[in-house]
Amino acid sequence: MEIREFQDLMRRIYFHRDSKRGATETFNWFVDEVEELRAAVKGRDKKALEDEFADVLAWLASLANVVGIDLEGATMKKYDDKCPKCRQVPCNCAF
Amino acid sequence: MEIREFQDLMRRIYFHRDSKRGATETFNWFVDEVEELRAAVKGRDKKALEDEFADVLAWLASLANVVGIDLEGATMKKYDDKCPKCRQVPCNCAF
């Protein structure tokens, strides 16, 4: 599925609720999901990891909807086909 | 761009570095980007928002590579075409 298509799906499912909640509060819910992903990364259980990656991406896309950002467009602008800093593949940045 | 295609791009650019760094440390870098997104959400500057959404998605995809998760597959398994909890569009969950 395209990133844009997924963001549209999140809009249809969650925009009515998340836009009412507002950007700051939606960001806080997103961060809760990030913390659940932290636990899953520690635990290394595949099902838990899949669930939490899905939730983090879903909330990121919904947050993008709330603040009016095209997630795919923004991402392609910066990460077109190489590292945005060193302009190489693979990245050769000194960090 | 498809979610899977983007994850592959992140693999080509960053896997050699992020896999050496490991899951915990890559997660910590991801969280730094989440904090930068928090600042952008507060600031409401469009260019900063675009940059930070792009970075968060890039690090999320790279983290998925490091822990061996197919981000698109995991996301489609949970968010196929409706809310995974109430099974409705739009979501009708009581929260």
JSON list of C-alpha atoms in Angstrom, two decimals, chain A residues 30-92:
[
{"chain": "A", "resi": 30, "resn": "PHE", "atom": "CA", "xyz": [1.32, 8.79, 19.46]},
{"chain": "A", "resi": 31, "resn": "VAL", "atom": "CA", "xyz": [4.04, 8.92, 22.13]},
{"chain": "A", "resi": 32, "resn": "ASP", "atom": "CA", "xyz": [2.16, 6.32, 24.19]},
{"chain": "A", "resi": 33, "resn": "GLU", "atom": "CA", "xyz": [2.38, 4.01, 21.18]},
{"chain": "A", "resi": 34, "resn": "VAL", "atom": "CA", "xyz": [6.09, 4.78, 20.83]},
{"chain": "A", "resi": 35, "resn": "GLU", "atom": "CA", "xyz": [6.54, 3.65, 24.46]},
{"chain": "A", "resi": 36, "resn": "GLU", "atom": "CA", "xyz": [4.68, 0.41, 23.68]},
{"chain": "A", "resi": 37, "resn": "LEU", "atom": "CA", "xyz": [7.02, -0.08, 20.74]},
{"chain": "A", "resi": 38, "resn": "ARG", "atom": "CA", "xyz": [9.98, 0.38, 23.12]},
{"chain": "A", "resi": 39, "resn": "ALA", "atom": "CA", "xyz": [8.67, -2.50, 25.24]},
{"chain": "A", "resi": 40, "resn": "ALA", "atom": "CA", "xyz": [8.16, -4.67, 22.16]},
{"chain": "A", "resi": 41, "resn": "VAL", "atom": "CA", "xyz": [11.70, -3.94, 20.91]},
{"chain": "A", "resi": 42, "resn": "LYS", "atom": "CA", "xyz": [13.01, -5.06, 24.31]},
{"chain": "A", "resi": 43, "resn": "GLY", "atom": "CA", "xyz": [10.77, -8.15, 24.36]},
{"chain": "A", "resi": 44, "resn": "ARG", "atom": "CA", "xyz": [11.53, -9.27, 20.80]},
{"chain": "A", "resi": 45, "resn": "ASP", "atom": "CA", "xyz": [8.18, -11.07, 20.42]},
{"chain": "A", "resi": 46, "resn": "LYS", "atom": "CA", "xyz": [7.30, -10.92, 16.71]},
{"chain": "A", "resi": 47, "resn": "LYS", "atom": "CA", "xyz": [3.53, -10.53, 17.15]},
{"chain": "A", "resi": 48, "resn": "ALA", "atom": "CA", "xyz": [4.00, -7.71, 19.68]},
{"chain": "A", "resi": 49, "resn": "LEU", "atom": "CA", "xyz": [6.52, -5.98, 17.40]},
{"chain": "A", "resi": 50, "resn": "GLU", "atom": "CA", "xyz": [4.14, -6.19, 14.41]},
{"chain": "A", "resi": 51, "resn": "ASP", "atom": "CA", "xyz": [1.28, -4.79, 16.48]},
{"chain": "A", "resi": 52, "resn": "GLU", "atom": "CA", "xyz": [3.29, -1.88, 17.83]},
{"chain": "A", "resi": 53, "resn": "PHE", "atom": "CA", "xyz": [4.94, -0.94, 14.53]},
{"chain": "A", "resi": 54, "resn": "ALA", "atom": "CA", "xyz": [1.43, -0.87, 13.01]},
{"chain": "A", "resi": 55, "resn": "ASP", "atom": "CA", "xyz": [0.11, 1.34, 15.82]},
{"chain": "A", "resi": 56, "resn": "VAL", "atom": "CA", "xyz": [3.01, 3.79, 15.65]},
{"chain": "A", "resi": 57, "resn": "LEU", "atom": "CA", "xyz": [2.61, 4.17, 11.87]},
{"chain": "A", "resi": 58, "resn": "ALA", "atom": "CA", "xyz": [-1.17, 4.56, 12.24]},
{"chain": "A", "resi": 59, "resn": "TRP", "atom": "CA", "xyz": [-0.83, 7.31, 14.84]},
{"chain": "A", "resi": 60, "resn": "LEU", "atom": "CA", "xyz": [1.93, 9.03, 12.87]},
{"chain": "A", "resi": 61, "resn": "ALA", "atom": "CA", "xyz": [-0.33, 9.13, 9.81]},
{"chain": "A", "resi": 62, "resn": "SER", "atom": "CA", "xyz": [-3.29, 10.36, 11.85]},
{"chain": "A", "resi": 63, "resn": "LEU", "atom": "CA", "xyz": [-1.16, 13.07, 13.47]},
{"chain": "A", "resi": 64, "resn": "ALA", "atom": "CA", "xyz": [-0.04, 14.13, 9.98]},
{"chain": "A", "resi": 65, "resn": "ASN", "atom": "CA", "xyz": [-3.71, 14.44, 9.05]},
{"chain": "A", "resi": 66, "resn": "VAL", "atom": "CA", "xyz": [-4.45, 16.58, 12.12]},
{"chain": "A", "resi": 67, "resn": "VAL", "atom": "CA", "xyz": [-1.61, 19.03, 11.35]},
{"chain": "A", "resi": 68, "resn": "GLY", "atom": "CA", "xyz": [-2.24, 18.98, 7.57]},
{"chain": "A", "resi": 69, "resn": "ILE", "atom": "CA", "xyz": [0.98, 17.32, 6.38]},
{"chain": "A", "resi": 70, "resn": "ASP", "atom": "CA", "xyz": [1.18, 14.96, 3.38]},
{"chain": "A", "resi": 71, "resn": "LEU", "atom": "CA", "xyz": [3.35, 12.23, 4.92]},
{"chain": "A", "resi": 72, "resn": "GLU", "atom": "CA", "xyz": [4.39, 10.67, 1.60]},
{"chain": "A", "resi": 73, "resn": "GLY", "atom": "CA", "xyz": [5.09, 14.02, -0.03]},
{"chain": "A", "resi": 74, "resn": "ALA", "atom": "CA", "xyz": [7.14, 15.22, 2.94]},
{"chain": "A", "resi": 75, "resn": "THR", "atom": "CA", "xyz": [9.08, 11.97, 3.08]},
{"chain": "A", "resi": 76, "resn": "MET", "atom": "CA", "xyz": [9.81, 11.85, -0.65]},
{"chain": "A", "resi": 77, "resn": "LYS", "atom": "CA", "xyz": [10.97, 15.47, -0.55]},
{"chain": "A", "resi": 78, "resn": "LYS", "atom": "CA", "xyz": [13.70, 14.55, 1.96]},
{"chain": "A", "resi": 79, "resn": "TYR", "atom": "CA", "xyz": [14.39, 10.85, 1.29]},
{"chain": "A", "resi": 80, "resn": "ASP", "atom": "CA", "xyz": [14.13, 10.62, -2.49]},
{"chain": "A", "resi": 81, "resn": "ASP", "atom": "CA", "xyz": [16.73, 8.00, -3.32]},
{"chain": "A", "resi": 82, "resn": "LYS", "atom": "CA", "xyz": [19.75, 8.61, -1.12]},
{"chain": "A", "resi": 83, "resn": "CYS", "atom": "CA", "xyz": [20.84, 9.90, 2.29]},
{"chain": "A", "resi": 84, "resn": "PRO", "atom": "CA", "xyz": [19.73, 13.56, 2.51]},
{"chain": "A", "resi": 85, "resn": "LYS", "atom": "CA", "xyz": [22.96, 14.51, 4.29]},
{"chain": "A", "resi": 86, "resn": "CYS", "atom": "CA", "xyz": [25.82, 12.82, 2.42]},
{"chain": "A", "resi": 87, "resn": "ARG", "atom": "CA", "xyz": [23.80, 12.17, -0.81]},
{"chain": "A", "resi": 88, "resn": "GLN", "atom": "CA", "xyz": [25.12, 8.61, -0.99]},
{"chain": "A", "resi": 89, "resn": "VAL", "atom": "CA", "xyz": [23.77, 5.04, -0.96]},
{"chain": "A", "resi": 90, "resn": "PRO", "atom": "CA", "xyz": [24.68, 3.53, 1.41]},
{"chain": "A", "resi": 91, "resn": "CYS", "atom": "CA", "xyz": [24.94, 6.50, 3.73]},
{"chain": "A", "resi": 92, "resn": "ASN", "atom": "CA", "xyz": [28.51, 7.52, 4.45]}
]
